[in-house]
Coordinates of C-alpha atoms in Angstrom, one line a residue:
M168 CA 0.2 0.0 0.1
K169 CA 1.3 3.5 -0.8
K170 CA 1.8 5.8 1.7
K171 CA -0.1 9.5 0.6
K172 CA 2.5 12.0 0.4
K173 CA 2.3 14.8 3.2
T174 CA 1.4 18.1 1.9
S175 CA 2.9 21.4 3.5
L176 CA 0.6 24.1 4.6
P177 CA 1.9 26.8 2.2
A178 CA 1.1 24.1 -0.5
K179 CA -2.2 23.3 0.6
I180 CA -3.0 27.3 0.7
L181 CA -1.8 27.6 -3.0
N182 CA -3.7 24.7 -4.2
F183 CA -7.1 26.1 -2.3
T184 CA -6.5 29.6 -3.5
G185 CA -6.1 28.2 -7.2
Q186 CA -9.1 26.2 -6.9
L187 CA -11.1 29.0 -5.6
I188 CA -10.2 31.2 -8.2
L189 CA -11.2 28.9 -11.1
F190 CA -14.4 28.1 -9.1
A191 CA -14.9 31.7 -9.0
V192 CA -14.3 32.3 -12.9
I193 CA -16.6 29.6 -13.7
I194 CA -19.5 30.5 -11.6
M195 CA -19.4 34.1 -12.9
C196 CA -19.4 32.6 -16.5
L197 CA -22.6 30.6 -15.7
P198 CA -25.1 33.1 -16.3
L199 CA -23.5 34.0 -19.9
T200 CA -23.1 30.6 -20.8
V201 CA -25.9 28.1 -19.4
P202 CA -29.0 29.7 -20.9
R203 CA -27.1 29.7 -24.5
L204 CA -27.2 25.6 -24.1
F205 CA -30.8 25.7 -23.6
G206 CA -31.6 27.8 -26.5
F207 CA -31.9 31.0 -25.3
E208 CA -30.3 34.4 -26.1
V209 CA -28.3 36.7 -23.6
Y210 CA -28.3 40.3 -23.9
N211 CA -26.8 43.3 -22.0
V212 CA -29.0 46.4 -21.0
V213 CA -27.1 49.3 -21.6
S214 CA -30.1 52.1 -21.4
G215 CA -32.5 52.9 -18.8
S216 CA -35.9 52.7 -21.1
M217 CA -37.1 49.8 -19.1
E218 CA -36.2 50.8 -15.5
P219 CA -37.3 50.1 -12.8
E220 CA -38.5 46.9 -14.2
I221 CA -34.9 46.0 -15.8
P222 CA -32.1 48.3 -14.4
V223 CA -29.1 49.2 -16.6
G224 CA -26.4 46.9 -16.3
S225 CA -28.6 43.7 -16.4
I226 CA -28.6 40.7 -18.7
V227 CA -31.9 39.5 -20.1
I228 CA -32.5 36.0 -21.2
V229 CA -34.4 35.8 -24.4
N230 CA -36.6 32.9 -25.4
E231 CA -36.7 32.9 -29.4
M232 CA -40.1 32.5 -30.3
D233 CA -42.8 33.3 -33.1
S234 CA -44.8 36.6 -33.0
E235 CA -48.0 34.5 -32.6
E236 CA -46.8 33.6 -28.8
I237 CA -46.2 37.2 -28.0
V238 CA -48.9 39.1 -26.3
E239 CA -49.8 42.5 -24.9
G240 CA -47.6 43.3 -21.8
D241 CA -44.7 40.8 -22.8
I242 CA -41.4 42.3 -22.7
I243 CA -39.7 41.5 -26.0
A244 CA -36.1 41.7 -27.7
F245 CA -36.0 42.8 -31.0
Y246 CA -33.8 44.4 -33.5
S247 CA -34.1 47.8 -34.2
P248 CA -36.0 48.5 -37.7
S249 CA -33.7 51.5 -38.4
N250 CA -30.4 49.9 -37.0
P251 CA -30.5 46.1 -37.4
E252 CA -27.2 45.9 -35.3
A253 CA -29.0 47.2 -32.4
T254 CA -30.9 45.0 -29.9
I255 CA -33.9 46.8 -27.9
T256 CA -35.7 45.6 -25.1
H257 CA -39.4 47.1 -24.8
R258 CA -42.8 46.2 -23.7
V259 CA -45.5 45.2 -26.3
L260 CA -48.1 47.6 -26.0
E261 CA -50.4 46.4 -28.7
K262 CA -50.0 43.6 -31.3
D263 CA -51.5 44.2 -34.9
D264 CA -51.7 40.6 -36.6
A265 CA -53.3 42.2 -39.7
M266 CA -50.1 44.6 -40.2
Q267 CA -48.2 42.5 -38.3
E268 CA -46.1 44.7 -36.0
F269 CA -46.0 45.6 -32.5
T270 CA -46.3 48.9 -30.8
T271 CA -43.9 48.9 -27.9
K272 CA -42.5 51.1 -25.4
G273 CA -40.0 51.6 -22.7
D274 CA -41.3 51.4 -19.3
A275 CA -39.3 54.5 -18.2
N276 CA -40.2 56.6 -21.3
A277 CA -43.0 59.1 -21.7
E278 CA -44.2 57.8 -25.1
K279 CA -44.5 54.7 -27.0
D280 CA -41.8 53.9 -29.5
L281 CA -42.0 56.1 -32.7
A282 CA -42.2 53.5 -35.3
P283 CA -44.0 50.2 -35.0
I284 CA -41.9 46.9 -34.9
P285 CA -42.3 44.5 -37.8
Y286 CA -42.9 40.8 -36.7
A287 CA -39.8 40.3 -38.7
C288 CA -37.5 42.1 -36.3
L289 CA -38.5 40.1 -33.2
I290 CA -36.0 38.0 -31.5
G291 CA -38.3 36.6 -28.8
R292 CA -39.8 37.3 -25.4
V293 CA -37.8 38.3 -22.3
D294 CA -38.2 35.2 -19.6
F295 CA -36.0 36.4 -17.1
Y296 CA -33.4 39.1 -16.4
M297 CA -30.5 39.4 -13.8
P298 CA -29.8 42.6 -12.5
Y299 CA -26.1 44.1 -12.7
V300 CA -24.7 40.9 -14.0
G301 CA -24.6 42.7 -17.4
N302 CA -21.6 44.9 -16.1
I303 CA -19.5 41.5 -15.6
Y304 CA -21.0 40.2 -19.1
A305 CA -19.7 43.6 -20.7
Q306 CA -16.2 43.0 -19.2
F307 CA -16.1 39.5 -20.2
V308 CA -16.5 40.0 -23.9
S309 CA -14.6 43.0 -24.2
D310 CA -10.9 42.2 -25.3
S311 CA -9.4 43.7 -22.5
G312 CA -11.8 41.4 -20.4
K313 CA -11.1 38.5 -22.2
L314 CA -7.4 38.5 -21.7
V315 CA -7.6 39.5 -17.7
V316 CA -9.8 36.4 -17.5
I317 CA -7.3 34.2 -19.1
G318 CA -4.7 36.0 -17.2
I319 CA -6.7 34.9 -13.9
V320 CA -7.2 31.3 -15.3
I321 CA -3.3 30.9 -15.9
F322 CA -2.5 32.6 -12.5
A323 CA -4.6 30.1 -10.6
V324 CA -3.2 27.2 -12.9
V325 CA 0.1 28.5 -11.9
L326 CA -0.5 28.5 -8.1
Q327 CA -1.6 24.9 -8.3
I328 CA 1.5 23.9 -10.3
I329 CA 3.8 25.6 -7.6
S330 CA 1.8 23.8 -4.8
L331 CA 2.9 20.5 -6.2
Y332 CA 6.4 21.3 -6.1
L333 CA 6.7 22.6 -2.6
P334 CA 8.2 20.7 -0.1
T335 CA 6.2 18.4 1.8
G336 CA 6.9 19.8 5.2
K337 CA 8.6 16.7 6.7
K338 CA 11.2 17.4 9.2
K339 CA 14.4 15.7 9.0
S340 CA 14.5 13.2 11.8
V341 CA 17.8 13.6 14.1
P342 CA 19.6 10.5 14.1
S343 CA 19.8 8.3 17.2
E344 CA 23.3 7.6 19.0
K345 CA 23.0 3.9 17.6
E346 CA 22.4 5.2 14.0
K347 CA 25.2 7.3 14.2
K348 CA 27.5 4.7 15.5
E349 CA 26.4 2.2 12.5
D350 CA 27.1 5.1 10.1
T351 CA 30.8 5.6 11.5
K352 CA 31.4 1.9 11.4
E353 CA 30.2 1.7 7.7
E354 CA 32.6 4.5 6.9
I355 CA 35.6 2.8 8.4

């Protein structure tokens, strides 16, 4: 039976710290990745048009669906008809099946949106949102944020590798008088 190698306290601390850092990075990435595994889209809220319901810096989890499933009062995400690069999250005030368009409004806005939203611009319904997680999301998806996350992961792995090479913490035993005499006999 193999004896388990004793680990020194500094090695244990480094190993634990490395694991804790990796665990924290994984936990911080979960809200951004898990919904996508189940077919949802994740968007960062950058304007206050839906406050106080959805604060700036939140992420919204959008369930892609057809316009037939949307009802008045739903919060939807859609591509701006005037700028298809922009994603907007507003509440549906009216649904006009004949014209195939929604009338929407941000909760914090005094007036409804100027132009109706064609069904073709619909991404889906907001099923869930997480306040302030969008601030982390924005950092993670930026180029500098990705570099920071990679650096943190490398740092955590290095801590764990260092912990493997630290001394075990075993103290050298002092030889007894008998062992000293035997060693001296062998030298002669």
